[in-house]
CSV table of C-alpha atoms in Angstrom, one decimal:
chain,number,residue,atom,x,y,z
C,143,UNK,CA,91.2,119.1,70.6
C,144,UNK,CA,94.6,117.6,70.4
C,145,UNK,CA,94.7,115.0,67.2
C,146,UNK,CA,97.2,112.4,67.7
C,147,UNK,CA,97.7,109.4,65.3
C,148,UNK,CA,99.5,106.3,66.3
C,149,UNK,CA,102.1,103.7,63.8
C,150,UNK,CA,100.7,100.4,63.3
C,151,UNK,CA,102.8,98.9,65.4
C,152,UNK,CA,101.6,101.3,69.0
C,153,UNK,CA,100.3,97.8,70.4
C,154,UNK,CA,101.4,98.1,74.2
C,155,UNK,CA,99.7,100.8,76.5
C,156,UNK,CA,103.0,101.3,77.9
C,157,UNK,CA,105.1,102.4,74.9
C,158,UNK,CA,103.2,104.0,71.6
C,159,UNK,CA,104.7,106.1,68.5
C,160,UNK,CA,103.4,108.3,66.1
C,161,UNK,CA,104.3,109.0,62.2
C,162,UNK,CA,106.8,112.3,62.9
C,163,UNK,CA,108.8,110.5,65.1
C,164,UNK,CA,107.5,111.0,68.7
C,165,UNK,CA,106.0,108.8,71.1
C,166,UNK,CA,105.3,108.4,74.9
C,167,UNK,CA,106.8,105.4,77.3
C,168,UNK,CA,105.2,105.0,80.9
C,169,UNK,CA,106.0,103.3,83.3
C,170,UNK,CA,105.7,103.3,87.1
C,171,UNK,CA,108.0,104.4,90.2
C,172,UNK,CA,110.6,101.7,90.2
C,173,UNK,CA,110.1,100.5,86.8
C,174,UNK,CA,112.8,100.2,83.4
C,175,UNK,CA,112.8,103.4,81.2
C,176,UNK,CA,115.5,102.8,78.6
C,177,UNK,CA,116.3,103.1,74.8
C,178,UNK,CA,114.7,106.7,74.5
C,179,UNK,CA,114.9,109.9,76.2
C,180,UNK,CA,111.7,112.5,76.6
C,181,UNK,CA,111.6,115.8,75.9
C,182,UNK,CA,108.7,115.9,78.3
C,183,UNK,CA,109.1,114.1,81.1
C,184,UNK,CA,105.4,114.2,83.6
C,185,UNK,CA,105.7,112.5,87.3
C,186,UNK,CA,102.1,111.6,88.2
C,187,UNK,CA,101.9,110.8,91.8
C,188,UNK,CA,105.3,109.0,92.6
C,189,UNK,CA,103.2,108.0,96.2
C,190,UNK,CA,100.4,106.4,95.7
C,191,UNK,CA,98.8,107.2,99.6
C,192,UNK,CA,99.9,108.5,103.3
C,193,UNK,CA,101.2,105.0,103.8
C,194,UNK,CA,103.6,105.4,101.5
C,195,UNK,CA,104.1,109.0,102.4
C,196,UNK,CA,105.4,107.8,106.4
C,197,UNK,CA,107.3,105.1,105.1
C,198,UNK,CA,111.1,106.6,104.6
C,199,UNK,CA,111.5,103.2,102.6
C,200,UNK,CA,109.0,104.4,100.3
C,201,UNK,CA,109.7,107.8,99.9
C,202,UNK,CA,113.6,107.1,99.3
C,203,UNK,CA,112.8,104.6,96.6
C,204,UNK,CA,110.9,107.5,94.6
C,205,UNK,CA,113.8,109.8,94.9
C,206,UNK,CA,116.5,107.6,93.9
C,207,UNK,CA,114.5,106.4,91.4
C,208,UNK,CA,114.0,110.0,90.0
C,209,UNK,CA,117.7,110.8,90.4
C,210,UNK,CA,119.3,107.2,88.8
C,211,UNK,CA,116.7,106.5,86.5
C,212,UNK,CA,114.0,109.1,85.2
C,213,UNK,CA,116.4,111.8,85.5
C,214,UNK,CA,118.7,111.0,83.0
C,215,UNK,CA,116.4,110.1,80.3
C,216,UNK,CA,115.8,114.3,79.6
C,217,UNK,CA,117.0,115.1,76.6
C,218,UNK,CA,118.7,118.5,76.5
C,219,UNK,CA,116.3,121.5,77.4
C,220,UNK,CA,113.4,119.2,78.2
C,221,UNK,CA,110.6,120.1,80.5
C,222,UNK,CA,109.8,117.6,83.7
C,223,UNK,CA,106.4,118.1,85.6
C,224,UNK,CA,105.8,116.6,89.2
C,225,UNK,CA,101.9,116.2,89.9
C,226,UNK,CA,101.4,115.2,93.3
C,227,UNK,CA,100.2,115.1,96.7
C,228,UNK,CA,102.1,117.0,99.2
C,229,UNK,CA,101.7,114.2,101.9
C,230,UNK,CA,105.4,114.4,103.6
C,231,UNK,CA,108.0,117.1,103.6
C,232,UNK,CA,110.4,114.6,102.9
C,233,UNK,CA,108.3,113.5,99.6
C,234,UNK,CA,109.9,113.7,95.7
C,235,UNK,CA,108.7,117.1,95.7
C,236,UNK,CA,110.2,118.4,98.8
C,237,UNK,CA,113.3,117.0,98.2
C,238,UNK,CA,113.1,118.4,94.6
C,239,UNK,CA,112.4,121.8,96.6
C,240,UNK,CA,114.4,121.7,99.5
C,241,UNK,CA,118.0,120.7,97.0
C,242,UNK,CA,117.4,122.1,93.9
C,243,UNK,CA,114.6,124.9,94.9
C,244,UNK,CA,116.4,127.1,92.1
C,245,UNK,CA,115.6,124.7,89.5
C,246,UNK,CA,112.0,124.5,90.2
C,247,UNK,CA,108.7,126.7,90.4
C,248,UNK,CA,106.0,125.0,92.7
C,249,UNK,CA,102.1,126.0,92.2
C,250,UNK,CA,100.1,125.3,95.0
C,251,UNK,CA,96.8,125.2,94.6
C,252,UNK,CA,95.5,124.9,98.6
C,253,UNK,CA,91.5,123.8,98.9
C,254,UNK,CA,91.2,127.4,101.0
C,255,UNK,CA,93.3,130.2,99.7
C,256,UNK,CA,96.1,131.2,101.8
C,257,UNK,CA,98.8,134.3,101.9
C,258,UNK,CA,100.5,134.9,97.7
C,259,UNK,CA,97.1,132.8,96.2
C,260,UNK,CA,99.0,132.1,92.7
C,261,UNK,CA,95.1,132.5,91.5
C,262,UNK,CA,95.1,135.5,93.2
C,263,UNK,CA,92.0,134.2,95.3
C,264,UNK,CA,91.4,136.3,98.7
C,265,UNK,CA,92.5,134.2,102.1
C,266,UNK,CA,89.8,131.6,103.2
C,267,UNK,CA,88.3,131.6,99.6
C,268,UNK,CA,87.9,128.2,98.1
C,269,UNK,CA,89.4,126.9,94.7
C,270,UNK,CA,85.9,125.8,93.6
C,271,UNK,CA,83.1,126.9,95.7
C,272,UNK,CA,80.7,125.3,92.8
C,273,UNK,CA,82.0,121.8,94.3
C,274,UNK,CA,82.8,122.7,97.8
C,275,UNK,CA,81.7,125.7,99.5
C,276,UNK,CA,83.8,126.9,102.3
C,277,UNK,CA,81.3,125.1,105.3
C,278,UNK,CA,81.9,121.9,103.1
C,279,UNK,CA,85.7,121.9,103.5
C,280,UNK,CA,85.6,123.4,107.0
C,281,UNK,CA,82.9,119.8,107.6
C,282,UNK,CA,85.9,118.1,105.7
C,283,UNK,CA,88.7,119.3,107.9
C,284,UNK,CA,87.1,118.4,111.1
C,285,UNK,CA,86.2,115.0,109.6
C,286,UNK,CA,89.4,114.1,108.1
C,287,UNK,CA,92.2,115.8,110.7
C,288,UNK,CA,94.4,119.0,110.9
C,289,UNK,CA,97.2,116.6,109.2
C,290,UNK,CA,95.6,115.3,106.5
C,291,UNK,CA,93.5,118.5,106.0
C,292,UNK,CA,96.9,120.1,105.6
C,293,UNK,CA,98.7,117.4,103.0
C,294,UNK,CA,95.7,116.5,100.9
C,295,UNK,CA,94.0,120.2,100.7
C,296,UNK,CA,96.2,122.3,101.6
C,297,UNK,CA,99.2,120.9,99.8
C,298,UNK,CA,101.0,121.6,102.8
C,299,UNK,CA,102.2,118.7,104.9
C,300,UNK,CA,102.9,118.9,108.5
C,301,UNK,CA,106.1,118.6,110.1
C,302,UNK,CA,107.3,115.0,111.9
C,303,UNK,CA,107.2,117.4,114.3
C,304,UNK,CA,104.0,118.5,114.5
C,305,UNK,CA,102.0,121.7,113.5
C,306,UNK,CA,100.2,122.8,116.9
C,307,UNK,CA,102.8,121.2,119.1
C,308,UNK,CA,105.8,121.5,118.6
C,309,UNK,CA,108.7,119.0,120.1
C,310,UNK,CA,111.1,122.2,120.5
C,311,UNK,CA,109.0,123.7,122.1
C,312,UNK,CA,110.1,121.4,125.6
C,313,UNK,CA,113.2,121.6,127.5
C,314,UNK,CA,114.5,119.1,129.6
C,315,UNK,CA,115.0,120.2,133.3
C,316,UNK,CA,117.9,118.4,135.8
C,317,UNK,CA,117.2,121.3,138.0
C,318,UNK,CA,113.6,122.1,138.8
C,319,UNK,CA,113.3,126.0,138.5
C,320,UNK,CA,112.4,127.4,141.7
C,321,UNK,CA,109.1,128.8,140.8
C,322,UNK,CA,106.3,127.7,137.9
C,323,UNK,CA,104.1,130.6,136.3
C,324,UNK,CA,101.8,128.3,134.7
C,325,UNK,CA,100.9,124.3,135.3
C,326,UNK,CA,99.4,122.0,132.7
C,327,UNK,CA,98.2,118.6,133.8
C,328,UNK,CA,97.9,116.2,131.3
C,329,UNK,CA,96.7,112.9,132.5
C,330,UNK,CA,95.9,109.4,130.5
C,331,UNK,CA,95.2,106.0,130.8
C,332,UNK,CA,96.5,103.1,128.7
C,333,UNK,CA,95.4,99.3,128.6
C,334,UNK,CA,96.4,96.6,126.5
C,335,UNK,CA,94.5,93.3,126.9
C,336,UNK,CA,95.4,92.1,130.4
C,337,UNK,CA,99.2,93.3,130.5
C,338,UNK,CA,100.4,95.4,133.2
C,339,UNK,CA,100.0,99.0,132.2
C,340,UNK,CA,101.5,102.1,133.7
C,341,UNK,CA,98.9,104.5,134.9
C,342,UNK,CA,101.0,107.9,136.0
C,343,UNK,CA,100.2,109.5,139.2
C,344,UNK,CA,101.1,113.4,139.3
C,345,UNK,CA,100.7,115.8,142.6
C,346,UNK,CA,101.4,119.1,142.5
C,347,UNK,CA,101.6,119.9,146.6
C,348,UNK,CA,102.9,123.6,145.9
C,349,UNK,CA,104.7,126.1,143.7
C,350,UNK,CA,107.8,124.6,143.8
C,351,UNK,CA,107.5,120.6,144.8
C,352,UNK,CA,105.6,117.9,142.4
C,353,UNK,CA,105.6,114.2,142.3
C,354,UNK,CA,105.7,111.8,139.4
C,355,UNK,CA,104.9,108.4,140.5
C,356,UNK,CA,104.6,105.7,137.8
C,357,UNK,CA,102.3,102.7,139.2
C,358,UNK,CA,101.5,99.7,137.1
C,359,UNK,CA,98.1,98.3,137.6
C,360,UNK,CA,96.3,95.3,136.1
């Protein structure tokens, strides 16, 4: 057990000292840290939820916050933690690993072991089968979705892109080829109170000729 004593004056739950000279200031993404600098510095979720994790607004703030402002309140050889979720690949920590990926070491801890388990766990074990067994995540992940399954267990957020679908994947054609080895028909209705919708109308009539009709119904 860690025994820490405070000075009399430690009133504010933001800012507290102790006897030998050391201390702890908190404060939260966005907020003043001045007067001292840290020789530990600990980022506790800088987004708070995937609301904040879509919103480039959001996610911007947190960086340039961590650049202009937490950043340069390390003292010389001090240590700075990032806990968080992995809910964007444009996050604090991705950015922290994508630009400065030298400076860092990431540990992952997915909810089902994957390939280089830093707990050298076999692939599809889980990180605590006491608490959830493997047929309780795998209930989890079909209740919850493949992209929040992947950010909030996983640690390993999905691509704007997408992860099973990928946008590079299609090709624009000004020339139809002359021949298609495979068709996929994907049709879907939309309505939105009693505005005209489009409802698309395909018809394939042969290996080389289709039809794409938009026609807007009420």
């Amino acid at each position: 057990m860690l025994i820490i004593s405070l000075t009399n004056d430690s009133k504010a739950a933001d800012r507290w000292n102790t006897p030998q000279g050391g201390g702890m200031v908190t404060a939260g993404v966005g907020g003043p840290i001045t007067g001292r600098g840290g020789h530990l510095i600990i980022v506790d979720d800088p987004i708070k939820n995937s609301q904040e994790a879509y919103s480039e607004t959001h996610r911007r703030k947190a960086v340039e916050w961590f650049n202009s402002t937490l950043y340069t309140r390390a003292e010389p050889g001090a240590t700075i933690i990032v806990l968080m979720t992995r809910w964007h690949e444009g996050d604090l920590a991705g950015h922290l690993l994508t630009n400065h990926e030298e400076k860092w070491t990431e540990i992952r801890l997915p909810a089902i072991a994957e390939e280089s388990d830093p707990l050298g766990r076999a692939i599809g074990d889980p990180l605590c089968d006491e608490r959830f067994s493997v047929a309780a995540l795998d209930d989890i992940k079909t209740a919850v979705g493949s992209k929040v399954w992947a950010s909030l267990y996983q640690q390993r957020p999905a691509p704007d892109a997408g992860n099973l679908i990928l946008r590079s994947w299609f090709r624009h054609w000004h020339v139809l080829p002359q021949r298609f080895d495979e068709k996929i028909l994907t049709l879907w209705s939309a309505k939105c109170g009693d505005e005209l919708v489009p409802t698309s109308i395909l018809l394939i009539k042969s290996e080389r000729e289709w039809i794409f009709q938009p026609r807007f119904v009420r």
